[in-house]
Amino acid sequence: MKYSDRKIILGSNSPRRQELLRGLDIDFSIDTGNTFEESMDPDIDPHLIPEEMSAGKSHGFHRVLEDDEILITADTVVIIGDEVLGKPHSREEAVRMLRALSGRTHEVVTAVTIRDSRKEETFSTSTLVTFDVLEDSEIDYYINKYRPYDKAGAYGVQEWIGYVAISRLEGSFYNVMGFPVHRVYKELQKFL
């Protein structure tokens, strides 16, 4: 779907976000040039972290937007209790995260920033996800085969672990994948 003469840019390396935006039949390009350095303020409400990160990525875009361009950036976190789980940096961290999620309900929050040369909108969507209890052998199998180091909370809902361990999901499935496409579509209409 082409929106008049506007050029939509996705500022994300995530193959899942690219796949989901393609699913809206929207023409877009990918440009991940960015100067934003991701870091979390330990005192901030965990639910606000994705909005800060998404807006930071938008404003860290490596150049000024042209009048006909719209930039989309996003960030996803997993919240379990008071702990925020980003992407694991090691196998040990992935194991720790999956053990923490085992047998519990957690929240996935994805924020998206849509910006052009005149205005900007940042919003977030939340989904509750319940995992069955995971055996250590299941955690090891999943990490060894799927290497979830590029995923918040060390898992992909659309992968094996989602098939065997997620017993309940309240909210958007696509939000758990990292991109609430239903909301992105609605908010994008406001820019066009």
mmCIF file of N, CA, C and O in Angstrom, residues 14-17 19-20 131 142 146 148 150-152 155-164 166 169 173-179:
data_model
loop_
_atom_site.group_PDB
_atom_site.id
_atom_site.type_symbol
_atom_site.label_atom_id
_atom_site.label_comp_id
_atom_site.label_asym_id
_atom_site.label_seq_id
_atom_site.Cartn_x
_atom_site.Cartn_y
_atom_site.Cartn_z
ATOM 1 N N SER A 14 15.359 -5.454 13.319
ATOM 2 C CA SER A 14 14.611 -6.641 13.718
ATOM 3 C C SER A 14 13.913 -7.285 12.521
ATOM 4 O O SER A 14 13.046 -6.674 11.897
ATOM 5 N N PRO A 15 14.258 -8.543 12.207
ATOM 6 C CA PRO A 15 13.569 -9.220 11.110
ATOM 7 C C PRO A 15 12.071 -9.366 11.392
ATOM 8 O O PRO A 15 11.252 -9.357 10.483
ATOM 9 N N ARG A 16 11.695 -9.499 12.676
ATOM 10 C CA ARG A 16 10.281 -9.634 13.022
ATOM 11 C C ARG A 16 9.525 -8.342 12.767
ATOM 12 O O ARG A 16 8.425 -8.356 12.208
ATOM 13 N N ARG A 17 10.088 -7.211 13.137
ATOM 14 C CA ARG A 17 9.414 -5.929 12.865
ATOM 15 C C ARG A 17 9.297 -5.691 11.362
ATOM 16 O O ARG A 17 8.276 -5.210 10.881
ATOM 17 N N GLU A 19 9.117 -8.009 9.035
ATOM 18 C CA GLU A 19 8.105 -8.940 8.541
ATOM 19 C C GLU A 19 6.693 -8.437 8.860
ATOM 20 O O GLU A 19 5.792 -8.489 8.020
ATOM 21 N N LEU A 20 6.497 -7.945 10.076
ATOM 22 C CA LEU A 20 5.162 -7.497 10.479
ATOM 23 C C LEU A 20 4.743 -6.235 9.741
ATOM 24 O O LEU A 20 3.579 -6.101 9.342
ATOM 25 N N PHE A 131 3.540 -18.466 31.099
ATOM 26 C CA PHE A 131 4.326 -19.642 30.723
ATOM 27 C C PHE A 131 3.973 -20.804 31.645
ATOM 28 O O PHE A 131 3.794 -20.612 32.849
ATOM 29 N N TYR A 142 15.868 -25.121 23.811
ATOM 30 C CA TYR A 142 15.447 -23.900 23.126
ATOM 31 C C TYR A 142 16.624 -22.961 22.872
ATOM 32 O O TYR A 142 16.807 -22.469 21.755
ATOM 33 N N TYR A 146 17.577 -22.248 19.091
ATOM 34 C CA TYR A 146 17.021 -20.986 18.580
ATOM 35 C C TYR A 146 17.860 -19.757 18.901
ATOM 36 O O TYR A 146 17.624 -18.696 18.335
ATOM 37 N N PRO A 148 18.201 -17.270 21.255
ATOM 38 C CA PRO A 148 17.324 -16.085 21.355
ATOM 39 C C PRO A 148 18.000 -14.840 21.925
ATOM 40 O O PRO A 148 17.422 -14.123 22.740
ATOM 41 N N ASP A 150 18.708 -12.082 20.494
ATOM 42 C CA ASP A 150 18.241 -10.804 19.941
ATOM 43 C C ASP A 150 16.791 -10.530 20.340
ATOM 44 O O ASP A 150 16.134 -9.696 19.734
ATOM 45 N N LYS A 151 16.309 -11.214 21.396
ATOM 46 C CA LYS A 151 14.904 -11.090 21.785
ATOM 47 C C LYS A 151 14.787 -10.704 23.251
ATOM 48 O O LYS A 151 15.414 -11.324 24.117
ATOM 49 N N ALA A 152 13.945 -9.719 23.528
ATOM 50 C CA ALA A 152 13.681 -9.329 24.909
ATOM 51 C C ALA A 152 13.105 -10.519 25.664
ATOM 52 O O ALA A 152 12.243 -11.228 25.161
ATOM 53 N N TYR A 155 13.151 -14.955 24.498
ATOM 54 C CA TYR A 155 12.285 -15.895 23.790
ATOM 55 C C TYR A 155 11.530 -15.202 22.673
ATOM 56 O O TYR A 155 11.315 -13.999 22.689
ATOM 57 N N GLY A 156 11.135 -16.013 21.698
ATOM 58 C CA GLY A 156 10.280 -15.558 20.604
ATOM 59 C C GLY A 156 8.964 -16.310 20.667
ATOM 60 O O GLY A 156 8.944 -17.545 20.596
ATOM 61 N N VAL A 157 7.873 -15.596 20.824
ATOM 62 C CA VAL A 157 6.548 -16.207 20.947
ATOM 63 C C VAL A 157 6.211 -17.064 19.732
ATOM 64 O O VAL A 157 5.480 -18.054 19.839
ATOM 65 N N GLN A 158 6.771 -16.737 18.583
ATOM 66 C CA GLN A 158 6.470 -17.440 17.335
ATOM 67 C C GLN A 158 7.362 -18.660 17.127
ATOM 68 O O GLN A 158 7.254 -19.329 16.104
ATOM 69 N N GLU A 159 8.219 -18.966 18.094
ATOM 70 C CA GLU A 159 9.142 -20.088 17.978
ATOM 71 C C GLU A 159 8.669 -21.267 18.839
ATOM 72 O O GLU A 159 7.653 -21.185 19.530
ATOM 73 N N TRP A 160 9.461 -22.340 18.849
ATOM 74 C CA TRP A 160 9.142 -23.573 19.562
ATOM 75 C C TRP A 160 8.665 -23.320 20.988
ATOM 76 O O TRP A 160 7.668 -23.897 21.432
ATOM 77 N N ILE A 161 9.353 -22.467 21.701
ATOM 78 C CA ILE A 161 9.001 -22.248 23.112
ATOM 79 C C ILE A 161 7.595 -21.662 23.251
ATOM 80 O O ILE A 161 6.881 -21.963 24.205
ATOM 81 N N GLY A 162 7.188 -20.846 22.293
ATOM 82 C CA GLY A 162 5.831 -20.317 22.311
ATOM 83 C C GLY A 162 4.806 -21.405 22.094
ATOM 84 O O GLY A 162 3.732 -21.404 22.710
ATOM 85 N N TYR A 163 5.140 -22.374 21.247
ATOM 86 C CA TYR A 163 4.225 -23.481 20.968
ATOM 87 C C TYR A 163 4.028 -24.378 22.190
ATOM 88 O O TYR A 163 2.926 -24.840 22.455
ATOM 89 N N VAL A 164 5.118 -24.649 22.909
ATOM 90 C CA VAL A 164 5.054 -25.648 23.985
ATOM 91 C C VAL A 164 4.846 -25.069 25.377
ATOM 92 O O VAL A 164 4.434 -25.786 26.276
ATOM 93 N N ILE A 166 3.648 -21.454 26.229
ATOM 94 C CA ILE A 166 2.730 -20.348 26.522
ATOM 95 C C ILE A 166 1.310 -20.899 26.635
ATOM 96 O O ILE A 166 0.734 -21.382 25.667
ATOM 97 N N LEU A 169 -2.393 -15.922 26.807
ATOM 98 C CA LEU A 169 -1.922 -14.649 26.265
ATOM 99 C C LEU A 169 -3.099 -13.674 26.296
ATOM 100 O O LEU A 169 -4.162 -13.988 25.769
ATOM 101 N N PHE A 173 -0.849 -10.697 20.168
ATOM 102 C CA PHE A 173 0.221 -11.644 19.877
ATOM 103 C C PHE A 173 1.384 -10.930 19.200
ATOM 104 O O PHE A 173 2.548 -11.159 19.517
ATOM 105 N N TYR A 174 1.060 -10.046 18.241
ATOM 106 C CA TYR A 174 2.110 -9.360 17.484
ATOM 107 C C TYR A 174 2.908 -8.397 18.356
ATOM 108 O O TYR A 174 4.089 -8.163 18.106
ATOM 109 N N ASN A 175 2.276 -7.865 19.399
ATOM 110 C CA ASN A 175 3.007 -7.039 20.349
ATOM 111 C C ASN A 175 4.108 -7.851 21.020
ATOM 112 O O ASN A 175 5.214 -7.358 21.234
ATOM 113 N N VAL A 176 3.816 -9.117 21.339
ATOM 114 C CA VAL A 176 4.816 -9.981 21.962
ATOM 115 C C VAL A 176 5.951 -10.263 20.979
ATOM 116 O O VAL A 176 7.101 -10.426 21.375
ATOM 117 N N MET A 177 5.653 -10.280 19.683
ATOM 118 C CA MET A 177 6.700 -10.425 18.667
ATOM 119 C C MET A 177 7.547 -9.158 18.555
ATOM 120 O O MET A 177 8.607 -9.172 17.951
ATOM 121 N N GLY A 178 7.062 -8.041 19.121
ATOM 122 C CA GLY A 178 7.851 -6.818 19.131
ATOM 123 C C GLY A 178 7.322 -5.680 18.294
ATOM 124 O O GLY A 178 7.992 -4.668 18.118
ATOM 125 N N PHE A 179 6.069 -5.818 17.789
ATOM 126 C CA PHE A 179 5.545 -4.753 16.935
ATOM 127 C C PHE A 179 4.023 -4.847 16.882
ATOM 128 O O PHE A 179 3.482 -5.694 16.163
#
